[in-house]
Amino acid sequence: MLEDDTLAIGGLLCHRATGKLYGKLWTVWYTEEMPSSAGLWKLRGLPGLIVKAEDSEGIHCFELYGTKNEVRGIGTLDHPELQKLSRKKLMEFKK
């Protein structure tokens, strides 16, 4: 459940959400400043990156320590056995 609470974590404005996963009640903080539905461990699906998560028993706590803005190109692998395949060939190979 999305809630109205906010908190600054690592200089990011975060919003609170709560919910149950695997029988545990979780409180998570996510930031819409990073529009990604990714999260920590198996927690995901919110309208921003999850930067902190705690279970209600205090057993588990995950927290983002920092971010780094980096621009890099997507590289390719150079391997002697690497071959290009059409989708059709790949599907045949998978079968």
GROMACS .gro file of C-alpha atoms in nm:
model
   95
    1MET     CA    1   0.000   0.000   0.000
    2LEU     CA    2   0.143   0.338  -0.098
    3GLU     CA    3   0.145   0.586   0.189
    4ASP     CA    4   0.184   0.963   0.230
    5ASP     CA    5   0.503   0.955   0.443
    6THR     CA    6   0.824   1.091   0.292
    7LEU     CA    7   1.188   1.067   0.398
    8ALA     CA    8   1.520   1.180   0.249
    9ILE     CA    9   1.763   0.893   0.193
   10GLY     CA   10   2.097   0.966   0.031
   11GLY     CA   11   1.972   1.304  -0.086
   12LEU     CA   12   1.671   1.145  -0.259
   13LEU     CA   13   1.309   1.221  -0.171
   14CYS     CA   14   1.154   0.884  -0.084
   15HIS     CA   15   0.797   0.768  -0.032
   16ARG     CA   16   0.681   0.492   0.201
   17ALA     CA   17   0.494   0.175   0.104
   18THR     CA   18   0.398  -0.132   0.306
   19GLY     CA   19   0.299  -0.482   0.208
   20LYS     CA   20   0.335  -0.852   0.280
   21LEU     CA   21   0.579  -1.084   0.105
   22TYR     CA   22   0.652  -1.444   0.209
   23GLY     CA   23   0.454  -1.399   0.531
   24LYS     CA   24   0.647  -1.090   0.645
   25LEU     CA   25   0.522  -0.733   0.665
   26TRP     CA   26   0.764  -0.503   0.483
   27THR     CA   27   0.808  -0.127   0.496
   28VAL     CA   28   0.990   0.007   0.193
   29TRP     CA   29   1.102   0.352   0.083
   30TYR     CA   30   1.119   0.425  -0.289
   31THR     CA   31   1.215   0.729  -0.493
   32GLU     CA   32   1.036   0.848  -0.803
   33GLU     CA   33   1.353   1.043  -0.891
   34MET     CA   34   1.480   0.714  -1.036
   35PRO     CA   35   1.188   0.582  -1.242
   36SER     CA   36   1.256   0.211  -1.217
   37SER     CA   37   1.036  -0.061  -1.072
   38ALA     CA   38   1.348  -0.247  -0.954
   39GLY     CA   39   1.422  -0.304  -0.592
   40LEU     CA   40   1.624  -0.482  -0.329
   41TRP     CA   41   1.624  -0.859  -0.300
   42LYS     CA   42   1.281  -0.974  -0.430
   43LEU     CA   43   1.103  -0.646  -0.359
   44ARG     CA   44   0.999  -0.457  -0.671
   45GLY     CA   45   0.704  -0.318  -0.863
   46LEU     CA   46   0.669   0.030  -0.713
   47PRO     CA   47   0.663   0.355  -0.916
   48GLY     CA   48   1.029   0.422  -0.837
   49LEU     CA   49   1.352   0.258  -0.727
   50ILE     CA   50   1.331   0.098  -0.381
   51VAL     CA   51   1.618   0.237  -0.173
   52LYS     CA   52   1.535   0.094   0.171
   53ALA     CA   53   1.337  -0.204   0.298
   54GLU     CA   54   1.277  -0.343   0.648
   55ASP     CA   55   1.064  -0.626   0.778
   56SER     CA   56   0.836  -0.561   1.078
   57GLU     CA   57   1.039  -0.793   1.305
   58GLY     CA   58   1.364  -0.605   1.245
   59ILE     CA   59   1.537  -0.918   1.116
   60HIS     CA   60   1.602  -0.793   0.762
   61CYS     CA   61   1.704  -0.447   0.651
   62PHE     CA   62   1.828  -0.350   0.306
   63GLU     CA   63   1.944   0.002   0.226
   64LEU     CA   64   2.102   0.180  -0.070
   65TYR     CA   65   2.442   0.323   0.024
   66GLY     CA   66   2.495   0.545  -0.278
   67THR     CA   67   2.439   0.609  -0.644
   68LYS     CA   68   2.669   0.686  -0.932
   69ASN     CA   69   2.569   0.855  -1.255
   70GLU     CA   70   2.770   0.687  -1.526
   71VAL     CA   71   2.735   0.682  -1.903
   72ARG     CA   72   2.880   0.379  -2.078
   73GLY     CA   73   2.819   0.214  -2.409
   74ILE     CA   74   2.687  -0.137  -2.437
   75GLY     CA   75   2.978  -0.363  -2.521
   76THR     CA   76   2.988  -0.684  -2.718
   77LEU     CA   77   3.158  -1.008  -2.631
   78ASP     CA   78   3.451  -1.116  -2.841
   79HIS     CA   79   3.481  -1.490  -2.809
   80PRO     CA   80   3.613  -1.737  -3.068
   81GLU     CA   81   3.302  -1.958  -3.037
   82LEU     CA   82   3.049  -1.672  -3.053
   83GLN     CA   83   2.816  -1.698  -3.352
   84LYS     CA   84   2.531  -1.485  -3.481
   85LEU     CA   85   2.200  -1.670  -3.513
   86SER     CA   86   1.864  -1.577  -3.651
   87ARG     CA   87   1.572  -1.604  -3.409
   88LYS     CA   88   1.444  -1.905  -3.604
   89LYS     CA   89   1.777  -2.089  -3.568
   90LEU     CA   90   1.795  -2.002  -3.199
   91MET     CA   91   1.446  -2.144  -3.138
   92GLU     CA   92   1.541  -2.460  -3.325
   93PHE     CA   93   1.854  -2.489  -3.113
   94LYS     CA   94   1.652  -2.444  -2.791
   95LYS     CA   95   1.420  -2.732  -2.888
   0.00000   0.00000   0.00000
